[in-house]
mmCIF file of C-alpha atoms and ligand atoms in Angstrom:
data_model
loop_
_atom_site.group_PDB
_atom_site.id
_atom_site.type_symbol
_atom_site.label_atom_id
_atom_site.label_comp_id
_atom_site.label_asym_id
_atom_site.label_seq_id
_atom_site.Cartn_x
_atom_site.Cartn_y
_atom_site.Cartn_z
ATOM 1 C CA MET A 148 0.194 -0.073 0.166
ATOM 2 C CA LEU A 149 1.227 3.632 -0.283
ATOM 3 C CA ASP A 150 2.896 5.256 2.782
ATOM 4 C CA ALA A 151 -0.274 5.784 4.971
ATOM 5 C CA ALA A 152 1.842 8.273 6.811
ATOM 6 C CA ASP A 153 2.495 10.389 4.040
ATOM 7 C CA LEU A 154 -1.171 10.560 2.895
ATOM 8 C CA ILE A 155 -2.204 11.396 6.397
ATOM 9 C CA LYS A 156 -0.005 14.263 6.216
ATOM 10 C CA GLU A 157 -1.184 15.332 2.941
ATOM 11 C CA LEU A 158 -4.777 15.293 4.581
ATOM 12 C CA GLN A 159 -3.817 17.228 7.703
ATOM 13 C CA GLN A 160 -2.000 19.610 5.119
ATOM 14 C CA MET A 161 -5.165 20.056 3.603
ATOM 15 C CA ARG A 162 -7.222 20.706 6.756
ATOM 16 C CA ASP A 163 -4.803 23.544 7.675
ATOM 17 C CA ASP A 164 -5.068 25.201 4.327
ATOM 18 C CA GLY A 165 -8.766 25.264 4.778
ATOM 19 C CA HIS A 166 -10.310 22.327 2.747
ATOM 20 C CA LEU A 167 -13.446 20.654 3.855
ATOM 21 C CA SER A 168 -14.243 17.008 4.009
ATOM 22 C CA ASP A 169 -15.331 16.474 0.549
ATOM 23 C CA ALA A 170 -11.944 17.420 -0.663
ATOM 24 C CA LEU A 171 -10.235 15.246 1.743
ATOM 25 C CA LEU A 172 -12.543 12.239 1.239
ATOM 26 C CA ARG A 173 -12.003 12.544 -2.887
ATOM 27 C CA LYS A 174 -8.106 12.919 -2.066
ATOM 28 C CA ALA A 175 -7.812 9.883 0.240
ATOM 29 C CA VAL A 176 -9.964 7.643 -2.316
ATOM 30 C CA ARG A 177 -7.905 9.026 -5.386
ATOM 31 C CA SER A 178 -4.594 8.175 -3.601
ATOM 32 C CA LEU A 179 -5.532 4.976 -2.087
ATOM 33 C CA SER A 180 -6.806 3.511 -5.561
ATOM 34 C CA GLU A 181 -3.369 3.758 -6.885
ATOM 35 C CA ASP A 182 -2.595 0.361 -5.154
ATOM 36 C CA ASP A 183 -2.595 -2.272 -7.822
ATOM 37 C CA ARG A 184 -4.625 -4.597 -5.590
ATOM 38 C CA PHE A 185 -7.156 -1.994 -4.982
ATOM 39 C CA ASP A 186 -9.651 -2.762 -7.776
ATOM 40 C CA TRP A 187 -12.601 -0.442 -6.602
ATOM 41 C CA THR A 188 -11.902 1.983 -3.818
ATOM 42 C CA GLY A 189 -14.778 4.290 -2.554
ATOM 43 C CA VAL A 190 -16.057 5.990 0.641
ATOM 44 C CA TYR A 191 -19.570 5.690 2.153
ATOM 45 C CA LEU A 192 -21.058 8.217 4.367
ATOM 46 C CA LEU A 193 -23.524 7.439 6.984
ATOM 47 C CA LYS A 194 -27.035 9.216 7.108
ATOM 48 C CA ASP A 195 -30.163 8.167 8.559
ATOM 49 C CA GLU A 196 -29.215 4.594 8.970
ATOM 50 C CA GLU A 197 -28.192 4.210 5.185
ATOM 51 C CA LEU A 198 -24.614 4.448 3.599
ATOM 52 C CA TRP A 199 -24.452 6.789 0.689
ATOM 53 C CA LEU A 200 -21.545 6.441 -2.087
ATOM 54 C CA HIS A 201 -19.813 9.891 -1.692
ATOM 55 C CA ASN A 202 -17.163 8.986 -4.153
ATOM 56 C CA TYR A 203 -14.997 6.097 -5.679
ATOM 57 C CA VAL A 204 -12.536 5.004 -8.434
ATOM 58 C CA GLY A 205 -13.324 1.861 -10.153
ATOM 59 C CA GLU A 206 -16.275 0.374 -11.928
ATOM 60 C CA PRO A 207 -19.741 2.066 -11.439
ATOM 61 C CA THR A 208 -21.720 0.190 -8.755
ATOM 62 C CA GLU A 209 -25.577 -0.243 -8.215
ATOM 63 C CA HIS A 210 -24.801 0.102 -4.687
ATOM 64 C CA ALA A 211 -24.932 3.858 -4.338
ATOM 65 C CA LYS A 212 -26.990 3.349 -1.236
ATOM 66 C CA ILE A 213 -26.548 0.719 1.491
ATOM 67 C CA PRO A 214 -28.952 0.044 4.626
ATOM 68 C CA VAL A 215 -27.273 -0.630 7.830
ATOM 69 C CA GLY A 216 -27.155 -4.199 8.420
ATOM 70 C CA THR A 217 -27.187 -5.131 4.636
ATOM 71 C CA GLY A 218 -24.111 -6.438 2.758
ATOM 72 C CA ILE A 219 -20.686 -6.331 4.159
ATOM 73 C CA CYS A 220 -20.744 -2.423 4.075
ATOM 74 C CA GLY A 221 -23.890 -2.400 6.163
ATOM 75 C CA ARG A 222 -22.683 -5.125 8.573
ATOM 76 C CA ALA A 223 -19.395 -3.249 9.600
ATOM 77 C CA VAL A 224 -21.881 -0.495 10.651
ATOM 78 C CA ALA A 225 -24.137 -2.638 12.438
ATOM 79 C CA GLU A 226 -21.442 -4.608 14.276
ATOM 80 C CA ARG A 227 -19.443 -1.279 14.643
ATOM 81 C CA THR A 228 -16.412 -2.863 13.561
ATOM 82 C CA ASN A 229 -13.821 -3.162 10.464
ATOM 83 C CA LEU A 230 -14.174 -6.148 8.357
ATOM 84 C CA ASN A 231 -11.534 -7.959 6.366
ATOM 85 C CA VAL A 232 -13.241 -10.521 4.235
ATOM 86 C CA GLU A 233 -11.055 -12.853 2.618
ATOM 87 C CA ASP A 234 -13.056 -14.285 0.331
ATOM 88 C CA VAL A 235 -16.414 -12.735 -0.469
ATOM 89 C CA SER A 236 -18.020 -16.021 -1.936
ATOM 90 C CA LYS A 237 -18.254 -17.329 1.456
ATOM 91 C CA GLU A 238 -20.284 -14.404 2.629
ATOM 92 C CA GLU A 239 -23.860 -14.950 2.985
ATOM 93 C CA ASN A 240 -24.696 -11.191 3.401
ATOM 94 C CA TYR A 241 -22.703 -9.794 0.544
ATOM 95 C CA LEU A 242 -23.779 -7.490 -2.240
ATOM 96 C CA ALA A 243 -21.606 -8.107 -5.372
ATOM 97 C CA CYS A 244 -20.407 -4.789 -6.855
ATOM 98 C CA SER A 245 -18.322 -6.851 -9.700
ATOM 99 C CA PRO A 246 -18.417 -10.534 -10.416
ATOM 100 C CA GLU A 247 -14.362 -10.247 -10.464
ATOM 101 C CA THR A 248 -14.305 -9.245 -7.037
ATOM 102 C CA GLN A 249 -12.734 -11.874 -4.416
ATOM 103 C CA SER A 250 -11.999 -9.790 -1.199
ATOM 104 C CA GLU A 251 -13.051 -7.054 0.641
ATOM 105 C CA LEU A 252 -11.956 -4.587 3.167
ATOM 106 C CA VAL A 253 -14.064 -1.978 4.953
ATOM 107 C CA ILE A 254 -12.640 0.646 7.393
ATOM 108 C CA LEU A 255 -14.938 2.464 9.633
ATOM 109 C CA ILE A 256 -14.707 6.388 9.421
ATOM 110 C CA ARG A 257 -15.308 6.980 13.137
ATOM 111 C CA ALA A 258 -14.523 9.299 16.113
ATOM 112 C CA GLY A 259 -15.074 7.758 19.404
ATOM 113 C CA GLU A 260 -18.881 6.600 19.490
ATOM 114 C CA ASP A 261 -19.777 8.615 16.391
ATOM 115 C CA ILE A 262 -19.660 6.648 12.780
ATOM 116 C CA PHE A 263 -19.550 8.805 9.761
ATOM 117 C CA GLY A 264 -19.114 6.213 7.224
ATOM 118 C CA GLN A 265 -16.536 3.899 5.796
ATOM 119 C CA ILE A 266 -13.691 3.236 3.550
ATOM 120 C CA ASP A 267 -14.779 0.266 1.271
ATOM 121 C CA ILE A 268 -12.103 -1.616 -1.115
ATOM 122 C CA ASP A 269 -12.460 -4.446 -3.108
ATOM 123 C CA SER A 270 -9.937 -6.348 -4.854
ATOM 124 C CA GLU A 271 -9.880 -9.184 -7.490
ATOM 125 C CA GLN A 272 -7.297 -11.132 -5.510
ATOM 126 C CA LYS A 273 -8.385 -13.675 -2.859
ATOM 127 C CA ALA A 274 -7.117 -12.253 0.739
ATOM 128 C CA ALA A 275 -5.633 -9.225 -0.707
ATOM 129 C CA PHE A 276 -5.390 -7.282 2.465
ATOM 130 C CA THR A 277 -2.925 -7.431 5.065
ATOM 131 C CA GLU A 278 -2.796 -6.305 8.741
ATOM 132 C CA GLU A 279 -0.638 -3.473 7.900
ATOM 133 C CA ASP A 280 -3.201 -2.326 5.296
ATOM 134 C CA GLU A 281 -5.703 -2.208 7.919
ATOM 135 C CA ILE A 282 -3.392 -0.443 10.505
ATOM 136 C CA GLY A 283 -2.668 2.207 7.653
ATOM 137 C CA LEU A 284 -6.398 2.756 6.346
ATOM 138 C CA ILE A 285 -7.554 3.334 10.116
ATOM 139 C CA GLY A 286 -4.827 6.015 10.209
ATOM 140 C CA VAL A 287 -6.416 7.766 7.025
ATOM 141 C CA ALA A 288 -9.970 7.146 8.387
ATOM 142 C CA ASP A 289 -9.134 8.757 11.648
ATOM 143 C CA LYS A 290 -7.862 11.766 10.113
ATOM 144 C CA LEU A 291 -11.129 11.853 7.771
ATOM 145 C CA ALA A 292 -13.131 11.484 10.999
ATOM 146 C CA GLU A 293 -11.404 14.453 12.677
ATOM 147 C CA GLN A 294 -12.488 16.681 9.741
ATOM 148 C CA LEU A 295 -15.885 15.348 9.639
ATOM 149 C CA ALA A 296 -16.209 15.812 13.483
ATOM 150 C CA ALA A 297 -15.174 19.251 13.205
ATOM 151 C CA GLU A 298 -17.558 20.202 10.606
ATOM 152 C CA ARG A 299 -20.393 18.290 12.353
ATOM 153 C CA ARG A 300 -19.409 20.665 15.566
ATOM 154 C CA ASP A 301 -19.672 23.686 13.669
ATOM 155 C CA ALA A 302 -22.854 23.004 11.678
HETATM 156 N N1 LIG B 113 -19.583 -5.566 -1.621
HETATM 157 C C1 LIG B 113 -20.313 -4.256 -0.791
HETATM 158 C C2 LIG B 113 -21.162 -3.670 -1.685
HETATM 159 C C3 LIG B 113 -20.434 -2.357 -2.049
HETATM 160 S S1 LIG B 113 -19.583 -2.651 -3.552
HETATM 161 O O1 LIG B 113 -18.531 -3.508 -2.936
HETATM 162 C C4 LIG B 113 -19.024 -1.174 -4.040
HETATM 163 C C5 LIG B 113 -21.215 -5.281 0.265
HETATM 164 O O2 LIG B 113 -21.560 -6.356 0.387
HETATM 165 O O3 LIG B 113 -21.800 -4.333 1.157
#
């Protein structure tokens, strides 16, 4: 994966320069999608018990809106946990984005008890995602959550 620490620094610099969450969410998705294993990279935001697709790099998906509890994305929110699914064909509660997808990683964008959304990544390789990916992505998600929390406070 790209150097998460560098991306986190760039996101903080954007915050310091006055960019809002919309720009940070797009920047994070664009940068993360450069990894060859990441065949579909997107961010969903949580609103009224549904996940709304904010932005993505990859093939268009029909899953622009996912109820909490549905699919791997919705389950992550319902269970308030990150999910690293090594083989999506073994998941009962799975919404296929592309028939090529083999594994999926969902990292929540959260600040304490508040869940703002998630980073969702699909790979065409089985078990594509490592613990190192998870740790790096949690750092990126935390930086995004800082900005989203600041905007919610100011709203
Ligand atoms: N596979 C996800 C749906 C989102 S797409 O992968 C873009 C799920 O099961 O929730």
